[in-house]
C-alpha atoms as a printed R data frame, in Angstrom:
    type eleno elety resid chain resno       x       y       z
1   ATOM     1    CA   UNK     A     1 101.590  98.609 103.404
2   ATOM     2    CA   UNK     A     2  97.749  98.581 101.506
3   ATOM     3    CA   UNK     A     3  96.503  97.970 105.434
4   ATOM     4    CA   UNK     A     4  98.314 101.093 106.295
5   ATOM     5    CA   UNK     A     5  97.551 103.459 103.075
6   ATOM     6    CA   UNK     A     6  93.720 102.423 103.322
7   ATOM     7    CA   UNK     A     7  93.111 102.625 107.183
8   ATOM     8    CA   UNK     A     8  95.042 105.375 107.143
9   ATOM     9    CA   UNK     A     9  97.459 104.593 109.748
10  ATOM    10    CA   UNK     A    10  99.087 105.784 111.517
11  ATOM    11    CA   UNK     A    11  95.686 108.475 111.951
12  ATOM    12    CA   UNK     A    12  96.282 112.091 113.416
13  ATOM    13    CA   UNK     A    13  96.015 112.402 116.777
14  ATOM    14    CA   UNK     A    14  92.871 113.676 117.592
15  ATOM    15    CA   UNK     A    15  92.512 117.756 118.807
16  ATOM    16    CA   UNK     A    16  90.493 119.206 121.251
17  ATOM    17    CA   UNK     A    17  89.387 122.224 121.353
18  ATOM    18    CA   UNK     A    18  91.348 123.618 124.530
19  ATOM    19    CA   UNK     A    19  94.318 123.108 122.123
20  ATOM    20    CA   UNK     A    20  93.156 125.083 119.562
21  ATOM    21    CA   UNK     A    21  92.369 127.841 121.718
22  ATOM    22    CA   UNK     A    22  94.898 127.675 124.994
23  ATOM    23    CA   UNK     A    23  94.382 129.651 127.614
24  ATOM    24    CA   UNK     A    24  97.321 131.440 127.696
25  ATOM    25    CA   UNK     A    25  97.476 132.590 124.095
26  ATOM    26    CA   UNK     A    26  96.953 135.842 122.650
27  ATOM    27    CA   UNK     A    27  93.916 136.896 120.289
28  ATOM    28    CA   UNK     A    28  95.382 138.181 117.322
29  ATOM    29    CA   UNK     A    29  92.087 139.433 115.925
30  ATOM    30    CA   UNK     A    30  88.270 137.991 115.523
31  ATOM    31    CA   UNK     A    31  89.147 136.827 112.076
32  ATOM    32    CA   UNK     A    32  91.941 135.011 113.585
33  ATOM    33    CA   UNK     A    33  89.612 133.001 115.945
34  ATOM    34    CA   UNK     A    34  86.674 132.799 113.812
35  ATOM    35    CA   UNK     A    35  88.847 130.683 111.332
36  ATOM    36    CA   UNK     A    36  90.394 129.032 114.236
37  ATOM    37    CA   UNK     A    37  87.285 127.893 115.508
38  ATOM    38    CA   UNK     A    38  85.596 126.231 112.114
39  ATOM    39    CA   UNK     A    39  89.445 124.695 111.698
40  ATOM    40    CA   UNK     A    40  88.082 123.282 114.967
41  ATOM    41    CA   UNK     A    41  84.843 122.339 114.188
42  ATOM    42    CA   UNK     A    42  86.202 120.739 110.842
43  ATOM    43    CA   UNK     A    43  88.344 118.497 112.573
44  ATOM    44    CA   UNK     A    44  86.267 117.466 115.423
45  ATOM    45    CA   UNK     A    45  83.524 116.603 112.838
46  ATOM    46    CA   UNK     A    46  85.909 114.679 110.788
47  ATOM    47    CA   UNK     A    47  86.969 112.632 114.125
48  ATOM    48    CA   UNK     A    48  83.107 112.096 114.797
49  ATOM    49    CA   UNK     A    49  82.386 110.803 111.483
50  ATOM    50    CA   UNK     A    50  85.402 107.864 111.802
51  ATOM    51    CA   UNK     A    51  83.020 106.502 114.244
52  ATOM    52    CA   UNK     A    52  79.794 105.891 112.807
53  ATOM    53    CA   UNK     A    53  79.851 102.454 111.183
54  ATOM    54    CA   UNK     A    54  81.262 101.881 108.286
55  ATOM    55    CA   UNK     A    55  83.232 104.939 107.598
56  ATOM    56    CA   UNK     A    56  87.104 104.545 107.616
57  ATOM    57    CA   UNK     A    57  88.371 107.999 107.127
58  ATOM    58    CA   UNK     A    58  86.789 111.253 106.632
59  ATOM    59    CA   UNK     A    59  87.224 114.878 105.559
60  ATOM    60    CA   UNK     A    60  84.926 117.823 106.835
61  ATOM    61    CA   UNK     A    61  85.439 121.266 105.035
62  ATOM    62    CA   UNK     A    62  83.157 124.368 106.128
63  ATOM    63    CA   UNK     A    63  82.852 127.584 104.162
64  ATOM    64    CA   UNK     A    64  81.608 130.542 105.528
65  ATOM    65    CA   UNK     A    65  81.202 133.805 105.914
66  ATOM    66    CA   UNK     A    66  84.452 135.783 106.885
67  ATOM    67    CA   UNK     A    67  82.832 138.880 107.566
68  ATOM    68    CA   UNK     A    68  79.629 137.049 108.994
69  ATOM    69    CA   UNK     A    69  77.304 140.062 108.528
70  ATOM    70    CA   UNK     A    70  79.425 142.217 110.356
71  ATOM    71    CA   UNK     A    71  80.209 144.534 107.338
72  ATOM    72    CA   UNK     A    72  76.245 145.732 107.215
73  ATOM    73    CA   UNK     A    73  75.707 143.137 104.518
74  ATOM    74    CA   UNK     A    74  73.482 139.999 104.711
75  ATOM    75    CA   UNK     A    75  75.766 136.673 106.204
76  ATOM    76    CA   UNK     A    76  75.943 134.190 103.633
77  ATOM    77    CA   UNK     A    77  74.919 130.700 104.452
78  ATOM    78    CA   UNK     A    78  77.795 128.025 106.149
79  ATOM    79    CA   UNK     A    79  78.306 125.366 103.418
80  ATOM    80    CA   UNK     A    80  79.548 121.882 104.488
81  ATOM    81    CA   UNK     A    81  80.979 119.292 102.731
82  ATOM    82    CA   UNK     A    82  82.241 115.592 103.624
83  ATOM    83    CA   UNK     A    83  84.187 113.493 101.910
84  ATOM    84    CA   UNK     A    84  84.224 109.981 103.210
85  ATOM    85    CA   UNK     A    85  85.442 106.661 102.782
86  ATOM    86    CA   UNK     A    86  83.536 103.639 103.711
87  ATOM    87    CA   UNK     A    87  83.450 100.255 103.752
88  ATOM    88    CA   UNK     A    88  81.931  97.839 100.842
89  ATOM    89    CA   UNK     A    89  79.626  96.236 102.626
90  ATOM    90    CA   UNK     A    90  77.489  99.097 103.345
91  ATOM    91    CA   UNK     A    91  74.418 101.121 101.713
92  ATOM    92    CA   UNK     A    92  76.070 104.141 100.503
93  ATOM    93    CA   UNK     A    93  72.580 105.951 100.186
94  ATOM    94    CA   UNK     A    94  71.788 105.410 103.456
95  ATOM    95    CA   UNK     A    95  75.157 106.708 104.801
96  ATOM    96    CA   UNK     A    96  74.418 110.008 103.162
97  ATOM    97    CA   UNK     A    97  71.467 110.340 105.121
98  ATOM    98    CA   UNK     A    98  73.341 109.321 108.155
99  ATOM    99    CA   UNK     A    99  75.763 111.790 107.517
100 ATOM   100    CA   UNK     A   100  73.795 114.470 106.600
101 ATOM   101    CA   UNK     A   101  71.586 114.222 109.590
102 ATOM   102    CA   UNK     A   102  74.486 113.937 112.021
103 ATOM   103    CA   UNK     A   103  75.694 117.308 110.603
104 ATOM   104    CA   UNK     A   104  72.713 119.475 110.707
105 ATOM   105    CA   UNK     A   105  72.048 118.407 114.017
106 ATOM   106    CA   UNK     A   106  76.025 119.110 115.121
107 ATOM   107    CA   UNK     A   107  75.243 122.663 113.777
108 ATOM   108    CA   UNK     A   108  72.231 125.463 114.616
109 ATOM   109    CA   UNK     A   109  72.884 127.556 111.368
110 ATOM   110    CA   UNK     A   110  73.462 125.012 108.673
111 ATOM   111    CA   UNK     A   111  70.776 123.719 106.643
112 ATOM   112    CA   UNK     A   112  70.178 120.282 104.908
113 ATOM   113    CA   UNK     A   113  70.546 121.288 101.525
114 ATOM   114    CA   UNK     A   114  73.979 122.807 101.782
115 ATOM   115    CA   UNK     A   115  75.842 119.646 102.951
116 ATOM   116    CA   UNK     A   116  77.255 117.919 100.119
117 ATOM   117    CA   UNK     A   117  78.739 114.554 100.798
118 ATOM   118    CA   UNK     A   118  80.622 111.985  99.195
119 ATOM   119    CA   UNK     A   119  81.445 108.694  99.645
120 ATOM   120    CA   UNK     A   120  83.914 106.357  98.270
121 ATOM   121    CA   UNK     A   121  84.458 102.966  98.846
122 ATOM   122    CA   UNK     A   122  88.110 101.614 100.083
123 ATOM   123    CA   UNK     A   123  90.202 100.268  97.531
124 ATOM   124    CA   UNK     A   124  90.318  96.456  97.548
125 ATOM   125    CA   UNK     A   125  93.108  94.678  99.759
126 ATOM   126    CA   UNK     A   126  95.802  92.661  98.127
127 ATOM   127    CA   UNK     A   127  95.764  89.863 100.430
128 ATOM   128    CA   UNK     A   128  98.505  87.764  98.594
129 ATOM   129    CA   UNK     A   129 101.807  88.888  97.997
130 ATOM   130    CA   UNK     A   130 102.311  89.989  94.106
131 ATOM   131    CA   UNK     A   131 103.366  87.541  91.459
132 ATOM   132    CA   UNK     A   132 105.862  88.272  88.257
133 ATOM   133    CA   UNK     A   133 105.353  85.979  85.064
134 ATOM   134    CA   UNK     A   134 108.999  85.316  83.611
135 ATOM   135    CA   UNK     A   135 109.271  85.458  79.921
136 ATOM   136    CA   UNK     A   136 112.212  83.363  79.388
137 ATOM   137    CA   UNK     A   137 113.896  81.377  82.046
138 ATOM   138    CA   UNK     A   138 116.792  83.507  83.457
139 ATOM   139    CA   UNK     A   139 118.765  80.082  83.349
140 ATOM   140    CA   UNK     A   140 118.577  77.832  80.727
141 ATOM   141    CA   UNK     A   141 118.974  73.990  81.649
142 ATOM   142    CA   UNK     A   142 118.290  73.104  78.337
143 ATOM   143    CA   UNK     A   143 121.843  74.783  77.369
144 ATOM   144    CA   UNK     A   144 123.315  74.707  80.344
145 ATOM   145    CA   UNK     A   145 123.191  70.866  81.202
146 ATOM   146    CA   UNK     A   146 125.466  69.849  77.729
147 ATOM   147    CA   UNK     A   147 128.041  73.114  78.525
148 ATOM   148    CA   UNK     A   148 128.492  71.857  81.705
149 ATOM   149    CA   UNK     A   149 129.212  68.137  80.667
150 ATOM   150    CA   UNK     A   150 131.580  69.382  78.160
151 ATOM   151    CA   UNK     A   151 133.683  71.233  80.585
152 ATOM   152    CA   UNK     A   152 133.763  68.643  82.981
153 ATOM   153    CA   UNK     A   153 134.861  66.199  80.039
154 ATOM   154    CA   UNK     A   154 137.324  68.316  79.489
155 ATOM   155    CA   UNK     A   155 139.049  68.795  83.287
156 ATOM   156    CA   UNK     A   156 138.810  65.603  83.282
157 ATOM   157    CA   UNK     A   157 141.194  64.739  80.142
158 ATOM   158    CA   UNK     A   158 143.315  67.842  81.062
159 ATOM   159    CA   UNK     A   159 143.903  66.504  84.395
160 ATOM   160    CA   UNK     A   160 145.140  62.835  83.250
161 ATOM   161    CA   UNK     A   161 146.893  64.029  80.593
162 ATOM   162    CA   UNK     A   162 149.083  66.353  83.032
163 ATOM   163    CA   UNK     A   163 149.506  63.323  85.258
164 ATOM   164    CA   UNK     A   164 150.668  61.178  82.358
165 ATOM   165    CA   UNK     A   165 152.921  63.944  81.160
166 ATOM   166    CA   UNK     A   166 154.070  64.302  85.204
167 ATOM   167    CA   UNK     A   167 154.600  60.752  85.116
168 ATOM   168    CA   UNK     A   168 156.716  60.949  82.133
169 ATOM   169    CA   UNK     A   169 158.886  63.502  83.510
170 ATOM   170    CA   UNK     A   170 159.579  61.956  86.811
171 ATOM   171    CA   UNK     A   171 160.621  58.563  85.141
172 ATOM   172    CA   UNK     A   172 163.199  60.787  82.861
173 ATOM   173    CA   UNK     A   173 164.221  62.621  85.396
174 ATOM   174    CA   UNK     A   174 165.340  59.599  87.468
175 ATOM   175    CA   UNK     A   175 166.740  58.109  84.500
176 ATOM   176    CA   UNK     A   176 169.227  61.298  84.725
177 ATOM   177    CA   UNK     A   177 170.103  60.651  88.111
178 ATOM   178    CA   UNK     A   178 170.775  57.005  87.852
């Protein structure tokens, strides 16, 4: 189960952009499909970055501008974080880079400085399965070897002293019929 919680497995299927935006469906407003399309850019990012070495699983979000300028003021800037878990084996410093670099260059209007990343590393893999100290033994043989002489002991006297007593019995009960 750790192999499938780290790895996360099974993973999402991954989304292309003709099903984000089918050709038959209707355009409820620009709104609509602006936030459509950076859902689409955030997960085709996040599918990119499970590629580059290293990385297990990642998380892209974007912020932006809704209105984009188109309300007279001045667009704000697109923001981009990651979030990103990678292997131990690996410089995390230089993955930043990596990562940083891939994104500006996957996007014309965001700039270095406003991708934050972060990485963290995978958890560590139990390879064995768990073990359970026992505080006392749930059966003592200590106790339980003398008990169970005991009670054989005493079958076994029961049991001749019902065949003596049967014995007795039969020889007075032929002594009757005689």
């Amino acid at each position: 189960m750790d192999w499938l919680k780290i790895y996360n497995l099974p993973g999402k299927p991954d989304i292309q952009i003709s099903q984000m935006f089918p050709a038959d469906a209707l355009v409820s407003s620009p709104r609509a499909e602006k936030a459509r399309l950076y859902s689409a850019i955030e997960q085709r990012l996040e599918q990119s970055l499970k590629i580059m070495d290293g990385i297990i699983s990642s998380r892209v979000h974007v912020s932006y501008d809704v209105d984009n300028g188109d309300s007279g003021k001045t667009a704000l800037p697109i923001h981009i974080s990651v979030l990103a878990v990678y292997e131990k084996d690996i410089n995390p410093e230089i993955k930043i880079n990596d990562i940083k670099r891939f994104i500006v260059n996957s996007s014309a209007s965001v700039q270095y400085e406003n991708i934050s990343v972060v990485l963290s590393k995978r958890r560590d893999i139990i390879e064995q399965a768990p073990t359970y100290e026992i505080s006392e033994p749930v059966f003592a043989y200590d106790k339980a070897m003398p008990v169970s002489i005991l009670l054989a002991l005493i079958s076994v006297a029961t049991c001749w002293l019902l065949w003596k007593y049967r014995a007795i019995l039969t020889n007075l009960v032929r002594l009757k019929i005689k």
